[in-house]
mmCIF file of C-alpha atoms in Angstrom:
data_model
loop_
_atom_site.group_PDB
_atom_site.id
_atom_site.type_symbol
_atom_site.label_atom_id
_atom_site.label_comp_id
_atom_site.label_asym_id
_atom_site.label_seq_id
_atom_site.Cartn_x
_atom_site.Cartn_y
_atom_site.Cartn_z
ATOM 1 C CA MET Z 240 35.673 -50.417 -59.366
ATOM 2 C CA ASP Z 241 36.773 -48.683 -55.552
ATOM 3 C CA CYS Z 242 37.058 -50.432 -52.198
ATOM 4 C CA ASP Z 243 34.004 -49.899 -51.076
ATOM 5 C CA GLY Z 244 33.010 -52.184 -54.268
ATOM 6 C CA PHE Z 245 35.043 -53.986 -52.832
ATOM 7 C CA ARG Z 246 33.521 -54.105 -49.136
ATOM 8 C CA LYS Z 247 30.516 -55.433 -49.983
ATOM 9 C CA MET Z 248 32.056 -58.562 -52.390
ATOM 10 C CA ILE Z 249 33.327 -59.747 -48.865
ATOM 11 C CA SER Z 250 30.646 -59.840 -47.348
ATOM 12 C CA ARG Z 251 28.746 -61.751 -49.738
ATOM 13 C CA ARG Z 252 31.876 -63.806 -50.076
ATOM 14 C CA LEU Z 253 31.002 -64.603 -46.669
ATOM 15 C CA ASP Z 254 27.404 -66.132 -46.794
ATOM 16 C CA GLY Z 255 28.790 -67.264 -50.178
ATOM 17 C CA GLU Z 256 26.959 -65.825 -52.677
ATOM 18 C CA LEU Z 257 29.646 -65.237 -54.823
ATOM 19 C CA GLY Z 258 30.261 -66.785 -58.421
ATOM 20 C CA ASP Z 259 33.644 -67.395 -58.950
ATOM 21 C CA ALA Z 260 34.746 -65.049 -61.945
ATOM 22 C CA GLU Z 261 33.839 -62.662 -59.137
ATOM 23 C CA LEU Z 262 35.357 -64.170 -56.327
ATOM 24 C CA GLU Z 263 38.518 -64.486 -58.835
ATOM 25 C CA LYS Z 264 38.079 -60.234 -59.011
ATOM 26 C CA LEU Z 265 38.238 -60.315 -55.262
ATOM 27 C CA GLU Z 266 41.496 -62.326 -54.162
ATOM 28 C CA ARG Z 267 43.216 -60.636 -56.776
ATOM 29 C CA HIS Z 268 42.003 -57.690 -55.533
ATOM 30 C CA LEU Z 269 42.904 -59.014 -51.774
ATOM 31 C CA LYS Z 270 46.943 -59.305 -52.511
ATOM 32 C CA VAL Z 271 47.365 -55.531 -53.696
ATOM 33 C CA CYS Z 272 45.138 -53.962 -50.845
ATOM 34 C CA ASP Z 273 45.546 -54.462 -47.198
ATOM 35 C CA ALA Z 274 43.084 -52.037 -45.345
ATOM 36 C CA CYS Z 275 40.364 -54.405 -47.807
ATOM 37 C CA ARG Z 276 42.711 -57.479 -46.439
ATOM 38 C CA ARG Z 277 41.587 -55.377 -42.768
ATOM 39 C CA CYS Z 278 37.787 -54.968 -43.868
ATOM 40 C CA LEU Z 279 37.198 -59.601 -43.868
ATOM 41 C CA GLU Z 280 39.037 -59.826 -41.502
ATOM 42 C CA SER Z 281 36.771 -57.127 -39.826
ATOM 43 C CA PHE Z 282 33.659 -58.556 -41.475
ATOM 44 C CA GLY Z 283 34.877 -62.527 -40.543
ATOM 45 C CA GLU Z 284 35.742 -61.958 -37.337
ATOM 46 C CA THR Z 285 31.670 -60.373 -36.750
ATOM 47 C CA VAL Z 286 31.087 -63.663 -38.889
ATOM 48 C CA SER Z 287 32.696 -66.063 -36.369
ATOM 49 C CA ILE Z 288 31.614 -64.565 -32.749
ATOM 50 C CA HIS Z 289 27.798 -64.653 -34.207
ATOM 51 C CA LYS Z 290 28.103 -68.582 -35.255
ATOM 52 C CA SER Z 291 29.699 -69.117 -32.280
ATOM 53 C CA LEU Z 292 26.928 -67.557 -29.817
ATOM 54 C CA ILE Z 293 25.148 -70.338 -27.923
ATOM 55 C CA GLU Z 294 21.064 -72.101 -29.188
ATOM 56 C CA VAL Z 295 19.979 -71.942 -25.875
ATOM 57 C CA SER Z 296 16.949 -74.093 -25.148
ATOM 58 C CA PRO Z 297 13.541 -73.591 -25.799
ATOM 59 C CA PRO Z 298 11.607 -72.499 -21.890
ATOM 60 C CA PRO Z 299 9.131 -76.091 -21.733
ATOM 61 C CA SER Z 300 6.479 -74.154 -21.528
ATOM 62 C CA ILE Z 301 5.966 -73.209 -25.580
ATOM 63 C CA VAL Z 302 5.176 -76.411 -27.388
ATOM 64 C CA PRO Z 303 1.526 -76.659 -24.050
ATOM 65 C CA SER Z 304 0.978 -73.397 -24.186
ATOM 66 C CA VAL Z 305 0.666 -73.206 -28.326
ATOM 67 C CA MET Z 306 -1.212 -76.242 -27.927
ATOM 68 C CA ALA Z 307 -3.674 -75.088 -24.769
ATOM 69 C CA ALA Z 308 -4.333 -71.401 -27.506
ATOM 70 C CA ILE Z 309 -4.448 -72.914 -30.220
ATOM 71 C CA GLU Z 310 -7.371 -75.528 -28.779
ATOM 72 C CA GLU Z 311 -10.212 -71.897 -27.771
ATOM 73 C CA PRO Z 312 -11.462 -71.106 -30.736
ATOM 74 C CA GLU Z 313 -10.880 -68.643 -33.128
ATOM 75 C CA PRO Z 314 -13.597 -64.844 -33.039
ATOM 76 C CA ALA Z 315 -16.166 -65.866 -35.896
ATOM 77 C CA TRP Z 316 -15.249 -63.446 -38.620
ATOM 78 C CA TRP Z 317 -18.027 -61.010 -37.914
ATOM 79 C CA VAL Z 318 -16.983 -60.291 -34.430
ATOM 80 C CA ARG Z 319 -12.859 -59.751 -35.644
ATOM 81 C CA GLY Z 320 -14.727 -57.325 -38.563
ATOM 82 C CA TRP Z 321 -17.278 -56.088 -35.526
ATOM 83 C CA LEU Z 322 -14.855 -54.809 -33.742
ATOM 84 C CA LYS Z 323 -13.034 -53.810 -36.103
ATOM 85 C CA VAL Z 324 -15.252 -51.269 -37.570
ATOM 86 C CA ALA Z 325 -16.527 -50.241 -33.491
ATOM 87 C CA VAL Z 326 -14.310 -49.715 -31.603
ATOM 88 C CA PRO Z 327 -12.114 -46.988 -34.419
ATOM 89 C CA ALA Z 328 -16.026 -45.116 -34.440
ATOM 90 C CA ALA Z 329 -16.546 -45.539 -31.015
ATOM 91 C CA ALA Z 330 -12.631 -43.618 -30.439
ATOM 92 C CA LEU Z 331 -14.043 -41.147 -33.238
ATOM 93 C CA ILE Z 332 -17.363 -40.332 -31.252
ATOM 94 C CA VAL Z 333 -15.515 -39.604 -28.448
ATOM 95 C CA LEU Z 334 -13.339 -37.744 -29.850
ATOM 96 C CA LEU Z 335 -15.926 -36.023 -31.754
ATOM 97 C CA GLY Z 336 -17.085 -35.073 -28.530
ATOM 98 C CA LEU Z 337 -14.428 -33.377 -27.495
ATOM 99 C CA GLN Z 338 -14.324 -31.038 -29.593
ATOM 100 C CA VAL Z 339 -17.693 -29.862 -30.084
ATOM 101 C CA GLY Z 340 -17.701 -29.543 -26.281
ATOM 102 C CA GLY Z 341 -14.250 -27.877 -26.530
ATOM 103 C CA PHE Z 342 -15.415 -25.269 -28.874
ATOM 104 C CA LEU Z 343 -18.345 -24.472 -26.744
ATOM 105 C CA THR Z 344 -16.432 -24.311 -23.876
ATOM 106 C CA GLU Z 345 -14.416 -21.633 -24.954
ATOM 107 C CA THR Z 346 -16.784 -19.376 -27.391
ATOM 108 C CA PHE Z 347 -19.490 -19.111 -25.120
ATOM 109 C CA VAL Z 348 -19.612 -16.122 -23.881
ATOM 110 C CA PRO Z 349 -21.968 -15.533 -20.699
ATOM 111 C CA PRO Z 350 -24.908 -12.218 -20.956
ATOM 112 C CA GLN Z 351 -23.114 -9.618 -19.060
ATOM 113 C CA GLN Z 352 -26.130 -7.554 -16.675
ATOM 114 C CA GLY Z 353 -27.437 -4.782 -18.544
ATOM 115 C CA ASP Z 354 -26.913 -5.749 -22.281
ATOM 116 C CA GLU Z 355 -29.052 -6.831 -24.549
ATOM 117 C CA VAL Z 356 -29.617 -10.469 -24.127
ATOM 118 C CA ALA Z 357 -30.279 -9.053 -20.358
ATOM 119 C CA VAL Z 358 -33.105 -7.161 -21.604
ATOM 120 C CA ILE Z 359 -34.758 -9.808 -23.583
ATOM 121 C CA GLU Z 360 -34.252 -11.991 -21.342
ATOM 122 C CA LEU Z 361 -36.289 -10.152 -18.884
ATOM 123 C CA GLU Z 362 -39.041 -8.424 -21.479
ATOM 124 C CA TYR Z 363 -40.206 -12.211 -22.294
ATOM 125 C CA LEU Z 364 -39.964 -12.808 -18.719
ATOM 126 C CA ASP Z 365 -42.493 -10.276 -18.601
ATOM 127 C CA GLU Z 366 -46.479 -12.091 -20.082
ATOM 128 C CA TYR Z 367 -46.796 -9.104 -22.711
ATOM 129 C CA PRO Z 368 -43.376 -6.813 -23.108
ATOM 130 C CA PRO Z 369 -44.540 -3.518 -24.665
ATOM 131 C CA GLY Z 370 -44.715 -3.746 -28.870
ATOM 132 C CA SER Z 371 -44.682 -7.902 -28.247
ATOM 133 C CA PHE Z 372 -48.705 -9.635 -30.432
ATOM 134 C CA GLY Z 373 -49.895 -10.708 -27.050
ATOM 135 C CA ASP Z 374 -49.820 -6.667 -25.658
ATOM 136 C CA VAL Z 375 -51.126 -5.324 -28.583
ATOM 137 C CA LEU Z 376 -54.448 -8.257 -28.333
ATOM 138 C CA VAL Z 377 -54.364 -7.612 -25.160
ATOM 139 C CA MET Z 378 -54.900 -3.009 -25.638
ATOM 140 C CA ALA Z 379 -57.496 -3.868 -27.960
ATOM 141 C CA SER Z 380 -59.569 -6.263 -26.669
ATOM 142 C CA GLU Z 381 -58.872 -3.767 -22.657
ATOM 143 C CA GLY Z 382 -59.223 -0.933 -24.674
ATOM 144 C CA GLY Z 383 -56.430 0.693 -23.985
ATOM 145 C CA GLY Z 384 -52.522 1.551 -24.223
ATOM 146 C CA ASP Z 385 -49.456 1.215 -22.855
ATOM 147 C CA GLU Z 386 -49.811 4.100 -19.731
ATOM 148 C CA GLU Z 387 -53.456 2.095 -18.752
ATOM 149 C CA ARG Z 388 -51.459 -0.701 -18.457
ATOM 150 C CA MET I 1005 6.890 -83.234 -50.582
ATOM 151 C CA SER I 1006 9.344 -82.980 -47.260
ATOM 152 C CA ASP I 1007 8.418 -83.555 -44.432
ATOM 153 C CA ASP I 1008 7.436 -79.908 -42.780
ATOM 154 C CA VAL I 1009 5.317 -79.739 -45.604
ATOM 155 C CA SER I 1010 3.768 -82.063 -44.963
ATOM 156 C CA LEU I 1011 2.796 -82.094 -42.127
ATOM 157 C CA MET I 1012 1.754 -78.056 -42.106
ATOM 158 C CA LEU I 1013 -0.638 -79.729 -45.000
ATOM 159 C CA ARG I 1014 -2.150 -82.016 -42.186
ATOM 160 C CA ALA I 1015 -2.304 -79.060 -40.036
ATOM 161 C CA SER I 1016 -4.026 -76.730 -42.219
ATOM 162 C CA ARG I 1017 -7.012 -79.065 -42.053
ATOM 163 C CA GLY I 1018 -7.153 -79.256 -38.630
ATOM 164 C CA ASP I 1019 -4.865 -82.517 -37.383
ATOM 165 C CA ARG I 1020 -2.952 -80.486 -33.772
ATOM 166 C CA LYS I 1021 -1.508 -83.320 -33.377
ATOM 167 C CA ALA I 1022 1.161 -82.559 -36.748
ATOM 168 C CA PHE I 1023 0.990 -79.032 -35.363
ATOM 169 C CA ARG I 1024 2.312 -80.374 -32.497
ATOM 170 C CA SER I 1025 5.489 -82.409 -34.216
ATOM 171 C CA LEU I 1026 5.790 -79.057 -36.037
ATOM 172 C CA VAL I 1027 5.953 -77.404 -33.007
ATOM 173 C CA GLU I 1028 8.228 -79.370 -31.402
ATOM 174 C CA ARG I 1029 10.985 -79.044 -34.555
ATOM 175 C CA HIS I 1030 11.226 -75.443 -34.447
ATOM 176 C CA GLN I 1031 10.466 -74.226 -31.216
ATOM 177 C CA GLN I 1032 15.057 -74.363 -30.764
ATOM 178 C CA SER I 1033 15.444 -72.851 -34.213
ATOM 179 C CA VAL I 1034 12.736 -70.636 -34.014
ATOM 180 C CA TYR I 1035 12.564 -68.761 -30.201
ATOM 181 C CA ASN I 1036 16.791 -68.590 -30.693
ATOM 182 C CA PHE I 1037 15.615 -66.452 -33.695
ATOM 183 C CA PHE I 1038 13.814 -63.880 -31.473
ATOM 184 C CA LEU I 1039 16.296 -63.964 -28.676
ATOM 185 C CA ARG I 1040 18.820 -62.747 -30.663
ATOM 186 C CA THR I 1041 16.490 -60.717 -32.052
ATOM 187 C CA THR I 1042 14.875 -58.895 -29.200
ATOM 188 C CA GLY I 1043 17.435 -59.763 -26.637
ATOM 189 C CA HIS I 1044 15.344 -60.803 -23.514
ATOM 190 C CA PRO I 1045 14.137 -64.532 -22.984
ATOM 191 C CA GLU I 1046 10.596 -63.397 -21.427
ATOM 192 C CA ASP I 1047 9.772 -61.458 -25.099
ATOM 193 C CA ALA I 1048 11.825 -64.807 -26.790
ATOM 194 C CA GLU I 1049 9.529 -67.225 -25.097
ATOM 195 C CA ASP I 1050 6.033 -64.767 -25.845
ATOM 196 C CA LEU I 1051 7.062 -63.665 -29.233
ATOM 197 C CA THR I 1052 7.950 -68.099 -30.337
ATOM 198 C CA GLN I 1053 4.650 -68.819 -29.068
ATOM 199 C CA GLN I 1054 2.490 -65.983 -31.088
ATOM 200 C CA LEU I 1055 4.832 -66.944 -33.796
ATOM 201 C CA PHE I 1056 3.360 -70.236 -33.619
ATOM 202 C CA ILE I 1057 -0.155 -69.506 -32.751
ATOM 203 C CA ASN I 1058 0.030 -67.086 -36.110
ATOM 204 C CA LEU I 1059 1.027 -70.031 -37.920
ATOM 205 C CA TYR I 1060 -1.843 -72.390 -37.400
ATOM 206 C CA ARG I 1061 -4.187 -69.792 -37.710
ATOM 207 C CA SER I 1062 -2.738 -69.192 -41.190
ATOM 208 C CA ALA I 1063 -2.376 -72.425 -42.331
ATOM 209 C CA GLY I 1064 -5.022 -73.176 -45.118
ATOM 210 C CA ARG I 1065 -3.691 -70.037 -47.064
ATOM 211 C CA TYR I 1066 0.301 -72.209 -47.499
ATOM 212 C CA LYS I 1067 0.797 -73.529 -50.519
ATOM 213 C CA PRO I 1068 3.311 -76.451 -50.864
ATOM 214 C CA THR I 1069 4.276 -74.759 -53.208
ATOM 215 C CA ALA I 1070 6.471 -71.958 -51.016
ATOM 216 C CA SER I 1071 9.474 -73.630 -48.034
ATOM 217 C CA PHE I 1072 7.999 -74.538 -45.497
ATOM 218 C CA ARG I 1073 10.339 -72.331 -43.245
ATOM 219 C CA THR I 1074 10.414 -68.765 -45.391
ATOM 220 C CA PHE I 1075 6.908 -69.373 -45.156
ATOM 221 C CA MET I 1076 7.391 -69.585 -40.918
ATOM 222 C CA TYR I 1077 9.868 -66.611 -41.115
ATOM 223 C CA ARG I 1078 7.984 -64.311 -42.534
ATOM 224 C CA ILE I 1079 5.580 -64.464 -39.893
ATOM 225 C CA ALA I 1080 8.299 -64.366 -37.670
ATOM 226 C CA SER I 1081 10.711 -61.536 -38.820
ATOM 227 C CA ASN I 1082 7.177 -59.501 -38.997
ATOM 228 C CA LEU I 1083 6.828 -59.933 -35.863
ATOM 229 C CA ALA I 1084 10.134 -59.683 -34.555
ATOM 230 C CA VAL I 1085 9.988 -56.051 -36.926
ATOM 231 C CA SER I 1086 6.421 -55.399 -35.609
ATOM 232 C CA PHE I 1087 7.562 -55.877 -31.645
ATOM 233 C CA ALA I 1088 10.996 -53.300 -31.889
ATOM 234 C CA ARG I 1089 8.976 -51.291 -33.625
ATOM 235 C CA SER I 1090 6.475 -50.846 -30.252
ATOM 236 C CA ARG I 1091 8.232 -50.620 -28.037
ATOM 237 C CA HIS I 1092 10.817 -48.935 -26.773
ATOM 238 C CA ARG I 1093 14.930 -50.301 -26.082
ATOM 239 C CA ARG I 1094 14.392 -50.591 -22.448
ATOM 240 C CA ASP I 1095 17.980 -51.199 -21.249
ATOM 241 C CA GLY I 1096 18.297 -48.177 -21.947
ATOM 242 C CA VAL I 1097 21.861 -47.098 -22.393
ATOM 243 C CA SER I 1098 24.211 -46.987 -25.721
ATOM 244 C CA LEU I 1099 27.294 -48.833 -26.117
ATOM 245 C CA ASP I 1100 29.042 -45.052 -27.151
ATOM 246 C CA GLN I 1101 27.273 -44.253 -23.107
ATOM 247 C CA MET I 1102 28.597 -47.610 -21.675
ATOM 248 C CA LEU I 1103 32.288 -46.325 -23.612
ATOM 249 C CA ASP I 1104 32.590 -43.013 -22.809
ATOM 250 C CA GLU I 1105 31.810 -43.204 -19.456
ATOM 251 C CA GLY I 1106 34.824 -46.454 -18.880
ATOM 252 C CA ARG I 1107 31.665 -48.633 -17.783
ATOM 253 C CA GLU I 1108 31.992 -52.390 -19.133
ATOM 254 C CA PRO I 1109 29.458 -53.492 -21.374
ATOM 255 C CA PRO I 1110 26.448 -55.169 -19.572
ATOM 256 C CA ARG I 1111 26.224 -59.452 -19.692
ATOM 257 C CA HIS I 1112 24.252 -59.626 -22.257
ATOM 258 C CA ARG I 1113 20.846 -61.643 -21.312
ATOM 259 C CA LEU I 1114 21.180 -65.160 -23.819
ATOM 260 C CA HIS I 1115 20.293 -67.349 -21.103
ATOM 261 C CA ASP I 1116 19.511 -68.350 -18.473
ATOM 262 C CA ASP I 1117 22.459 -70.551 -16.515
ATOM 263 C CA PRO I 1118 24.482 -67.841 -15.805
ATOM 264 C CA ALA I 1119 27.695 -69.867 -15.237
ATOM 265 C CA ALA I 1120 27.210 -69.629 -19.250
ATOM 266 C CA GLY I 1121 27.846 -65.995 -19.847
ATOM 267 C CA ALA I 1122 29.970 -66.425 -17.476
ATOM 268 C CA GLU I 1123 32.778 -67.778 -19.973
ATOM 269 C CA TRP I 1124 32.153 -65.066 -22.385
ATOM 270 C CA SER I 1125 34.335 -62.536 -23.630
ATOM 271 C CA GLU I 1126 34.505 -59.394 -23.456
ATOM 272 C CA LEU I 1127 34.245 -59.517 -27.142
ATOM 273 C CA GLU I 1128 30.912 -61.027 -27.883
ATOM 274 C CA GLU I 1129 29.351 -59.307 -25.317
ATOM 275 C CA ALA I 1130 30.469 -55.987 -27.013
ATOM 276 C CA TYR I 1131 29.553 -57.768 -30.410
ATOM 277 C CA LEU I 1132 25.564 -58.832 -28.738
ATOM 278 C CA ALA I 1133 25.350 -54.619 -26.806
ATOM 279 C CA ALA I 1134 26.224 -53.704 -30.925
ATOM 280 C CA LEU I 1135 23.890 -56.416 -31.801
ATOM 281 C CA ALA I 1136 21.297 -55.341 -30.176
ATOM 282 C CA GLU I 1137 21.839 -51.937 -30.762
ATOM 283 C CA LEU I 1138 21.527 -52.112 -34.779
ATOM 284 C CA PRO I 1139 18.013 -51.457 -36.544
ATOM 285 C CA ALA I 1140 15.545 -54.386 -36.404
ATOM 286 C CA ASP I 1141 15.027 -55.186 -39.940
ATOM 287 C CA TRP I 1142 19.396 -55.311 -40.142
ATOM 288 C CA ARG I 1143 19.215 -57.507 -36.655
ATOM 289 C CA THR I 1144 16.302 -59.679 -38.709
ATOM 290 C CA ALA I 1145 18.474 -60.289 -41.523
ATOM 291 C CA VAL I 1146 21.736 -61.205 -39.147
ATOM 292 C CA GLU I 1147 20.080 -63.119 -37.504
ATOM 293 C CA LEU I 1148 18.118 -64.879 -40.460
ATOM 294 C CA ARG I 1149 21.376 -64.593 -42.371
ATOM 295 C CA VAL I 1150 24.681 -66.010 -39.420
ATOM 296 C CA GLY I 1151 22.426 -67.401 -36.995
ATOM 297 C CA ARG I 1152 19.176 -69.299 -39.315
ATOM 298 C CA GLN I 1153 21.177 -70.309 -42.354
ATOM 299 C CA LEU I 1154 19.182 -69.324 -44.858
ATOM 300 C CA SER I 1155 20.114 -67.747 -48.033
ATOM 301 C CA TYR I 1156 19.766 -63.744 -49.591
ATOM 302 C CA LYS I 1157 16.749 -64.674 -51.522
ATOM 303 C CA GLU I 1158 14.954 -66.075 -49.694
ATOM 304 C CA ILE I 1159 15.691 -63.021 -46.957
ATOM 305 C CA ALA I 1160 13.953 -61.088 -49.340
ATOM 306 C CA GLN I 1161 11.648 -63.428 -49.246
ATOM 307 C CA VAL I 1162 11.049 -63.404 -46.105
ATOM 308 C CA MET I 1163 11.781 -59.767 -45.560
ATOM 309 C CA GLY I 1164 9.664 -58.799 -48.136
ATOM 310 C CA LYS I 1165 12.645 -56.710 -50.085
ATOM 311 C CA SER I 1166 14.546 -57.684 -53.136
ATOM 312 C CA VAL I 1167 18.331 -59.437 -53.008
ATOM 313 C CA SER I 1168 20.082 -56.202 -53.358
ATOM 314 C CA ALA I 1169 18.245 -55.351 -50.750
ATOM 315 C CA VAL I 1170 19.952 -57.654 -48.962
ATOM 316 C CA GLU I 1171 23.156 -57.758 -50.253
ATOM 317 C CA SER I 1172 22.761 -54.109 -48.813
ATOM 318 C CA ILE I 1173 21.308 -54.311 -45.858
ATOM 319 C CA LEU I 1174 23.644 -56.843 -44.750
ATOM 320 C CA PHE I 1175 26.985 -55.101 -45.671
ATOM 321 C CA ARG I 1176 25.676 -51.837 -43.278
ATOM 322 C CA ALA I 1177 25.162 -53.959 -40.598
ATOM 323 C CA ARG I 1178 28.490 -55.586 -41.184
ATOM 324 C CA GLU I 1179 30.617 -52.286 -41.168
ATOM 325 C CA ARG I 1180 28.045 -50.879 -38.009
ATOM 326 C CA LEU I 1181 29.896 -54.023 -35.634
ATOM 327 C CA ALA I 1182 32.997 -54.028 -37.143
ATOM 328 C CA GLU I 1183 33.066 -50.764 -36.977
ATOM 329 C CA LYS I 1184 31.395 -50.992 -33.270
ATOM 330 C CA LEU I 1185 34.044 -53.718 -32.448
ATOM 331 C CA GLU I 1186 36.791 -51.560 -33.346
ATOM 332 C CA PRO I 1187 37.480 -50.117 -29.795
ATOM 333 C CA PHE I 1188 37.404 -53.903 -27.886
ATOM 334 C CA LYS I 1189 40.570 -55.751 -30.029
ATOM 335 C CA GLU I 1190 43.832 -55.763 -28.768
#
């Protein structure tokens, strides 16, 4: 076993998690390895400092706050379930609306003057644009052509 | 059957007096667990309250075959790790930055009474700063082992990891802590 393996054993030894055979093996190695002895010392120091930290008294408000909170009825399962579905669904709808709105805004090209679209729109302002079904009917009923209109 | 298990079973049947006894028995240990894992008294208080509320609401799922302490610290560990993930560290400055700038590490806020903190050595303060810089699950494992005295097997159950993963985490955490403390030794 190399020193890295022994250092892992040192960590377990400090936690009292080493069996007798492993402990004996480690002790033999520590007698001949300065680097691992320094590791034992530095790891041991971290454990000692942590153990020496003060156990602080908790604030007196904890017990009354907890007892007050558990007195409040927990929301019914179907309310919690509904919220789990409703909130993401609402978020999805808003996102989809933004995506569609963004797409329409980006792809919309306003008609320019003289465009075919503009001409068609103007034609449809006419009650019977030339060549339309209505125009033919009017011509038939009046017995005339374009030049007569 | 231990007192904790008996109280927990009574709490699961809606006995609030029994649950209050459980809170009173464990609040100090839980509060200190959160204090060491978050480094902030306000956060530790909030998380302690949240833990006991969660514990009460999950009392119906508690099986007396499981150790109460393992059950409770499993909820605590999840809360601590989720908290760390959801919040950026508020102190902002790393220990390395402080050393580079020749500044002393800040007095760690682990006690409301400044007089108690004044007695701490520079090495202890450096240790707390280094602990705060560990990844959340490493810090949790160190506190569960050294602070709360849980065995490797119990920590593995609490953190949902294998015993060998816990061994590895503790080893790497100690390597990192020892490395950070090196400049503070005489």
